[in-house]
Each structure stands twice: as C-alpha cells, then as structure tokens.
PDB file of N, CA and C in Angstrom:
ATOM      1  N   MET A   1      52.722  66.689 -62.821  1.00 95.00           N
ATOM      2  CA  MET A   1      51.762  66.311 -61.792  1.00 95.00           C
ATOM      3  C   MET A   1      50.320  66.529 -62.253  1.00 95.00           C
ATOM      4  N   VAL A   2      50.044  67.655 -62.888  1.00 97.00           N
ATOM      5  CA  VAL A   2      48.672  67.933 -63.327  1.00 97.00           C
ATOM      6  C   VAL A   2      48.230  66.841 -64.294  1.00 97.00           C
ATOM      7  N   GLY A   3      47.052  66.284 -64.043  1.00 97.00           N
ATOM      8  CA  GLY A   3      46.512  65.228 -64.881  1.00 97.00           C
ATOM      9  C   GLY A   3      46.754  63.825 -64.342  1.00 97.00           C
ATOM     10  N   LEU A   4      47.636  63.691 -63.349  1.00 97.00           N
ATOM     11  CA  LEU A   4      47.875  62.370 -62.770  1.00 97.00           C
ATOM     12  C   LEU A   4      46.719  61.975 -61.859  1.00 97.00           C
ATOM     13  N   MET A   5      46.510  60.670 -61.732  1.00 97.00           N
ATOM     14  CA  MET A   5      45.454  60.141 -60.874  1.00 97.00           C
ATOM     15  C   MET A   5      46.048  59.737 -59.529  1.00 97.00           C
ATOM     16  N   GLY A   6      45.218  59.790 -58.511  1.00 98.00           N
ATOM     17  CA  GLY A   6      45.628  59.380 -57.183  1.00 98.00           C
ATOM     18  C   GLY A   6      44.439  58.868 -56.405  1.00 98.00           C
ATOM     19  N   ARG A   7      44.674  58.527 -55.142  1.00 98.00           N
ATOM     20  CA  ARG A   7      43.603  58.049 -54.271  1.00 98.00           C
ATOM     21  C   ARG A   7      43.674  58.810 -52.961  1.00 98.00           C
ATOM     22  N   VAL A   8      42.514  59.214 -52.462  1.00 98.00           N
ATOM     23  CA  VAL A   8      42.432  59.958 -51.203  1.00 98.00           C
ATOM     24  C   VAL A   8      42.728  59.020 -50.035  1.00 98.00           C
ATOM     25  N   THR A   9      43.678  59.419 -49.189  1.00 98.00           N
ATOM     26  CA  THR A   9      44.010  58.635 -47.997  1.00 98.00           C
ATOM     27  C   THR A   9      43.596  59.357 -46.720  1.00 98.00           C
ATOM     28  N   GLY A  10      43.232  60.616 -46.836  1.00 97.00           N
ATOM     29  CA  GLY A  10      42.725  61.426 -45.726  1.00 97.00           C
ATOM     30  C   GLY A  10      41.715  62.402 -46.292  1.00 97.00           C
ATOM     31  N   THR A  11      40.503  62.414 -45.774  1.00 97.00           N
ATOM     32  CA  THR A  11      39.398  63.196 -46.340  1.00 97.00           C
ATOM     33  C   THR A  11      39.815  64.604 -46.743  1.00 97.00           C
ATOM     34  N   VAL A  12      39.415  64.984 -47.961  1.00 98.00           N
ATOM     35  CA  VAL A  12      39.700  66.306 -48.528  1.00 98.00           C
ATOM     36  C   VAL A  12      38.396  67.099 -48.485  1.00 98.00           C
ATOM     37  N   GLY A  13      38.431  68.315 -47.950  1.00 96.00           N
ATOM     38  CA  GLY A  13      37.199  69.096 -47.903  1.00 96.00           C
ATOM     39  C   GLY A  13      37.414  70.488 -47.365  1.00 96.00           C
ATOM     40  N   PRO A  14      36.314  71.267 -47.301  1.00 94.00           N
ATOM     41  CA  PRO A  14      36.407  72.631 -46.788  1.00 94.00           C
ATOM     42  C   PRO A  14      36.919  72.636 -45.347  1.00 94.00           C
ATOM     43  N   GLY A  15      37.918  73.444 -45.087  1.00 91.00           N
ATOM     44  CA  GLY A  15      38.466  73.559 -43.748  1.00 91.00           C
ATOM     45  C   GLY A  15      39.358  72.386 -43.339  1.00 91.00           C
ATOM     46  N   LEU A  16      39.617  71.485 -44.258  1.00 93.00           N
ATOM     47  CA  LEU A  16      40.447  70.315 -43.967  1.00 93.00           C
ATOM     48  C   LEU A  16      41.676  70.312 -44.866  1.00 93.00           C
ATOM     49  N   VAL A  17      42.768  69.829 -44.342  1.00 93.00           N
ATOM     50  CA  VAL A  17      43.934  69.547 -45.176  1.00 93.00           C
ATOM     51  C   VAL A  17      43.942  68.037 -45.340  1.00 93.00           C
ATOM     52  N   GLY A  18      43.580  67.576 -46.528  1.00 97.00           N
ATOM     53  CA  GLY A  18      43.508  66.150 -46.787  1.00 97.00           C
ATOM     54  C   GLY A  18      44.836  65.612 -47.270  1.00 97.00           C
ATOM     55  N   GLU A  19      44.811  64.341 -47.660  1.00 98.00           N
ATOM     56  CA  GLU A  19      46.020  63.704 -48.152  1.00 98.00           C
ATOM     57  C   GLU A  19      45.657  62.763 -49.287  1.00 98.00           C
ATOM     58  N   VAL A  20      46.499  62.737 -50.303  1.00 98.00           N
ATOM     59  CA  VAL A  20      46.327  61.805 -51.411  1.00 98.00           C
ATOM     60  C   VAL A  20      47.649  61.103 -51.692  1.00 98.00           C
ATOM     61  N   ILE A  21      47.559  59.927 -52.276  1.00 98.00           N
ATOM     62  CA  ILE A  21      48.743  59.205 -52.723  1.00 98.00           C
ATOM     63  C   ILE A  21      48.687  59.159 -54.247  1.00 98.00           C
ATOM     64  N   VAL A  22      49.795  59.530 -54.874  1.00 98.00           N
ATOM     65  CA  VAL A  22      49.868  59.624 -56.331  1.00 98.00           C
ATOM     66  C   VAL A  22      51.085  58.832 -56.804  1.00 98.00           C
ATOM     67  N   ARG A  23      50.907  58.059 -57.863  1.00 96.00           N
ATOM     68  CA  ARG A  23      52.043  57.350 -58.460  1.00 96.00           C
ATOM     69  C   ARG A  23      52.810  58.331 -59.332  1.00 96.00           C
ATOM     70  N   VAL A  24      54.070  58.560 -58.951  1.00 94.00           N
ATOM     71  CA  VAL A  24      54.899  59.535 -59.647  1.00 94.00           C
ATOM     72  C   VAL A  24      56.365  59.138 -59.495  1.00 94.00           C
ATOM     73  N   ARG A  25      57.159  59.437 -60.483  1.00 90.00           N
ATOM     74  CA  ARG A  25      58.598  59.172 -60.449  1.00 90.00           C
ATOM     75  C   ARG A  25      58.942  57.716 -60.124  1.00 90.00           C
ATOM     76  N   GLY A  26      58.179  56.783 -60.663  1.00 94.00           N
ATOM     77  CA  GLY A  26      58.466  55.369 -60.462  1.00 94.00           C
ATOM     78  C   GLY A  26      58.063  54.813 -59.115  1.00 94.00           C
ATOM     79  N   GLY A  27      57.324  55.574 -58.335  1.00 96.00           N
ATOM     80  CA  GLY A  27      56.863  55.118 -57.022  1.00 96.00           C
ATOM     81  C   GLY A  27      55.546  55.771 -56.676  1.00 96.00           C
ATOM     82  N   ALA A  28      55.205  55.753 -55.411  1.00 97.00           N
ATOM     83  CA  ALA A  28      53.982  56.396 -54.932  1.00 97.00           C
ATOM     84  C   ALA A  28      54.370  57.369 -53.823  1.00 97.00           C
ATOM     85  N   GLU A  29      53.822  58.573 -53.900  1.00 97.00           N
ATOM     86  CA  GLU A  29      54.148  59.602 -52.912  1.00 97.00           C
ATOM     87  C   GLU A  29      52.874  60.217 -52.358  1.00 97.00           C
ATOM     88  N   HIS A  30      52.956  60.656 -51.096  1.00 98.00           N
ATOM     89  CA  HIS A  30      51.828  61.328 -50.449  1.00 98.00           C
ATOM     90  C   HIS A  30      51.961  62.841 -50.616  1.00 98.00           C
ATOM     91  N   PHE A  31      50.818  63.495 -50.823  1.00 98.00           N
ATOM     92  CA  PHE A  31      50.768  64.946 -50.968  1.00 98.00           C
ATOM     93  C   PHE A  31      49.643  65.499 -50.107  1.00 98.00           C
ATOM     94  N   LEU A  32      49.829  66.702 -49.576  1.00 98.00           N
ATOM     95  CA  LEU A  32      48.737  67.417 -48.918  1.00 98.00           C
ATOM     96  C   LEU A  32      47.755  67.794 -50.007  1.00 98.00           C
ATOM     97  N   ALA A  33      46.462  67.729 -49.717  1.00 98.00           N
ATOM     98  CA  ALA A  33      45.468  67.943 -50.771  1.00 98.00           C
ATOM     99  C   ALA A  33      44.332  68.850 -50.331  1.00 98.00           C
ATOM    100  N   TYR A  34      43.905  69.667 -51.268  1.00 97.00           N
ATOM    101  CA  TYR A  34      42.741  70.543 -51.106  1.00 97.00           C
ATOM    102  C   TYR A  34      41.796  70.285 -52.266  1.00 97.00           C
ATOM    103  N   PRO A  35      40.483  70.506 -52.066  1.00 97.00           N
ATOM    104  CA  PRO A  35      39.547  70.301 -53.178  1.00 97.00           C
ATOM    105  C   PRO A  35      39.681  71.416 -54.216  1.00 97.00           C
ATOM    106  N   ALA A  36      39.597  71.065 -55.496  1.00 96.00           N
ATOM    107  CA  ALA A  36      39.656  72.057 -56.576  1.00 96.00           C
ATOM    108  C   ALA A  36      38.451  72.990 -56.510  1.00 96.00           C
ATOM    109  N   VAL A  37      37.291  72.447 -56.128  1.00 95.00           N
ATOM    110  CA  VAL A  37      36.082  73.244 -55.905  1.00 95.00           C
ATOM    111  C   VAL A  37      35.932  73.360 -54.393  1.00 95.00           C
ATOM    112  N   ALA A  38      36.070  74.578 -53.877  1.00 92.00           N
ATOM    113  CA  ALA A  38      36.185  74.821 -52.435  1.00 92.00           C
ATOM    114  C   ALA A  38      35.120  74.138 -51.576  1.00 92.00           C
ATOM    115  N   LYS A  39      33.900  73.974 -52.062  1.00 95.00           N
ATOM    116  CA  LYS A  39      32.829  73.401 -51.236  1.00 95.00           C
ATOM    117  C   LYS A  39      32.759  71.874 -51.301  1.00 95.00           C
ATOM    118  N   ASP A  40      33.559  71.250 -52.182  1.00 94.00           N
ATOM    119  CA  ASP A  40      33.535  69.788 -52.322  1.00 94.00           C
ATOM    120  C   ASP A  40      34.146  69.090 -51.119  1.00 94.00           C
ATOM    121  N   ARG A  41      33.580  67.935 -50.795  1.00 96.00           N
ATOM    122  CA  ARG A  41      34.152  67.043 -49.777  1.00 96.00           C
ATOM    123  C   ARG A  41      34.414  65.724 -50.490  1.00 96.00           C
ATOM    124  N   ILE A  42      35.651  65.264 -50.431  1.00 97.00           N
ATOM    125  CA  ILE A  42      36.041  64.044 -51.128  1.00 97.00           C
ATOM    126  C   ILE A  42      36.490  63.033 -50.075  1.00 97.00           C
ATOM    127  N   GLU A  43      35.772  61.941 -50.009  1.00 97.00           N
ATOM    128  CA  GLU A  43      36.001  60.949 -48.951  1.00 97.00           C
ATOM    129  C   GLU A  43      37.191  60.036 -49.248  1.00 97.00           C
ATOM    130  N   ARG A  44      37.691  59.448 -48.205  1.00 97.00           N
ATOM    131  CA  ARG A  44      38.805  58.508 -48.275  1.00 97.00           C
ATOM    132  C   ARG A  44      38.480  57.372 -49.248  1.00 97.00           C
ATOM    133  N   GLY A  45      39.449  56.999 -50.070  1.00 97.00           N
ATOM    134  CA  GLY A  45      39.278  55.911 -51.029  1.00 97.00           C
ATOM    135  C   GLY A  45      38.860  56.358 -52.411  1.00 97.00           C
ATOM    136  N   THR A  46      38.447  57.627 -52.558  1.00 97.00           N
ATOM    137  CA  THR A  46      38.004  58.149 -53.847  1.00 97.00           C
ATOM    138  C   THR A  46      39.189  58.343 -54.785  1.00 97.00           C
ATOM    139  N   VAL A  47      39.005  57.951 -56.047  1.00 98.00           N
ATOM    140  CA  VAL A  47      40.028  58.186 -57.066  1.00 98.00           C
ATOM    141  C   VAL A  47      39.886  59.636 -57.525  1.00 98.00           C
ATOM    142  N   VAL A  48      41.001  60.355 -57.539  1.00 98.00           N
ATOM    143  CA  VAL A  48      40.985  61.780 -57.891  1.00 98.00           C
ATOM    144  C   VAL A  48      42.003  62.084 -58.984  1.00 98.00           C
ATOM    145  N   MET A  49      41.812  63.257 -59.612  1.00 97.00           N
ATOM    146  CA  MET A  49      42.766  63.753 -60.596  1.00 97.00           C
ATOM    147  C   MET A  49      43.376  65.043 -60.075  1.00 97.00           C
ATOM    148  N   VAL A  50      44.672  65.178 -60.234  1.00 98.00           N
ATOM    149  CA  VAL A  50      45.368  66.402 -59.826  1.00 98.00           C
ATOM    150  C   VAL A  50      45.067  67.490 -60.858  1.00 98.00           C
ATOM    151  N   VAL A  51      44.513  68.620 -60.400  1.00 98.00           N
ATOM    152  CA  VAL A  51      44.204  69.728 -61.310  1.00 98.00           C
ATOM    153  C   VAL A  51      45.145  70.912 -61.124  1.00 98.00           C
ATOM    154  N   GLU A  52      45.850  70.942 -59.991  1.00 98.00           N
ATOM    155  CA  GLU A  52      46.842  71.998 -59.761  1.00 98.00           C
ATOM    156  C   GLU A  52      47.898  71.461 -58.807  1.00 98.00           C
ATOM    157  N   TYR A  53      49.150  71.851 -59.030  1.00 98.00           N
ATOM    158  CA  TYR A  53      50.273  71.386 -58.213  1.00 98.00           C
ATOM    159  C   TYR A  53      51.055  72.580 -57.712  1.00 98.00           C
ATOM    160  N   LEU A  54      51.266  72.628 -56.392  1.00 98.00           N
ATOM    161  CA  LEU A  54      52.066  73.678 -55.767  1.00 98.00           C
ATOM    162  C   LEU A  54      53.266  73.010 -55.102  1.00 98.00           C
ATOM    163  N   PRO A  55      54.442  73.087 -55.738  1.00 96.00           N
ATOM    164  CA  PRO A  55      55.626  72.422 -55.182  1.00 96.00           C
ATOM    165  C   PRO A  55      55.922  72.902 -53.769  1.00 96.00           C
ATOM    166  N   PRO A  56      56.435  72.074 -52.904  1.00 96.00           N
ATOM    167  CA  PRO A  56      56.877  70.729 -53.239  1.00 96.00           C
ATOM    168  C   PRO A  56      55.861  69.629 -52.977  1.00 96.00           C
ATOM    169  N   ARG A  57      54.856  69.808 -52.080  1.00 97.00           N
ATOM    170  CA  ARG A  57      54.015  68.677 -51.661  1.00 97.00           C
ATOM    171  C   ARG A  57      52.527  68.981 -51.591  1.00 97.00           C
ATOM    172  N   THR A  58      52.020  69.947 -52.331  1.00 98.00           N
ATOM    173  CA  THR A  58      50.606  70.306 -52.237  1.00 98.00           C
ATOM    174  C   THR A  58      49.929  70.175 -53.589  1.00 98.00           C
ATOM    175  N   VAL A  59      48.717  69.591 -53.580  1.00 98.00           N
ATOM    176  CA  VAL A  59      47.937  69.449 -54.808  1.00 98.00           C
ATOM    177  C   VAL A  59      46.492  69.861 -54.562  1.00 98.00           C
ATOM    178  N   TYR A  60      45.841  70.273 -55.623  1.00 98.00           N
ATOM    179  CA  TYR A  60      44.397  70.497 -55.632  1.00 98.00           C
ATOM    180  C   TYR A  60      43.815  69.398 -56.503  1.00 98.00           C
ATOM    181  N   VAL A  61      42.761  68.764 -56.015  1.00 98.00           N
ATOM    182  CA  VAL A  61      42.225  67.585 -56.700  1.00 98.00           C
ATOM    183  C   VAL A  61      40.713  67.678 -56.898  1.00 98.00           C
ATOM    184  N   SER A  62      40.230  66.905 -57.864  1.00 97.00           N
ATOM    185  CA  SER A  62      38.802  66.745 -58.060  1.00 97.00           C
ATOM    186  C   SER A  62      38.541  65.257 -58.310  1.00 97.00           C
ATOM    187  N   PRO A  63      37.320  64.776 -58.002  1.00 97.00           N
ATOM    188  CA  PRO A  63      37.021  63.366 -58.245  1.00 97.00           C
ATOM    189  C   PRO A  63      37.242  63.020 -59.722  1.00 97.00           C
ATOM    190  N   ALA A  64      37.836  61.875 -59.971  1.00 95.00           N
ATOM    191  CA  ALA A  64      38.127  61.461 -61.341  1.00 95.00           C
ATOM    192  C   ALA A  64      36.890  60.986 -62.077  1.00 95.00           C
ATOM    193  N   TYR A  65      35.923  60.454 -61.338  1.00 91.00           N
ATOM    194  CA  TYR A  65      34.711  59.888 -61.937  1.00 91.00           C
ATOM    195  C   TYR A  65      33.491  60.462 -61.245  1.00 91.00           C
ATOM    196  N   ASP A  66      32.391  60.590 -61.987  1.00 80.00           N
ATOM    197  CA  ASP A  66      31.136  61.050 -61.391  1.00 80.00           C
ATOM    198  C   ASP A  66      30.580  59.961 -60.481  1.00 80.00           C
ATOM    199  N   ALA A  67      29.970  60.391 -59.393  1.00 62.00           N
ATOM    200  CA  ALA A  67      29.419  59.423 -58.427  1.00 62.00           C
ATOM    201  C   ALA A  67      28.149  58.814 -58.912  1.00 62.00           C
TER     202      ALA A  67
END
C-alpha cells in the first residue's frame, strides 16, 4: 500500500476522517484517510500518495504533487 497513488473522495484534514480511493489488488478500494502532516487539509479530487497503511482500511496520505 505504501507508495500507491489515490484520489481524495472526502476531504482529509485536521479533525476530519477523510476518504480516498486507491487502485489495489486489480480494482479500486476506498480507505479511511488522515493527513500525513497533521495540519494539512487535502481537498476532494486531489491526487495523493499513501505514506502509511494501518490494516485493514486506514491510510495516511500526502498530496502527490505540489500545488
């Protein structure tokens, strides 16, 4: 999971449990998401990279590209 790219489907940010969709295991799956940097807010539609994975359905993400 770490290093895979995904897209935010529910805003990720401080005090929020966001959601991302990641292509994995031959399909696309949704995961609960938190920002890798606690103060970051990542808006819906942003391409992100998984930096930490907590099985079974939680990931920490950061934006894949600079804004």
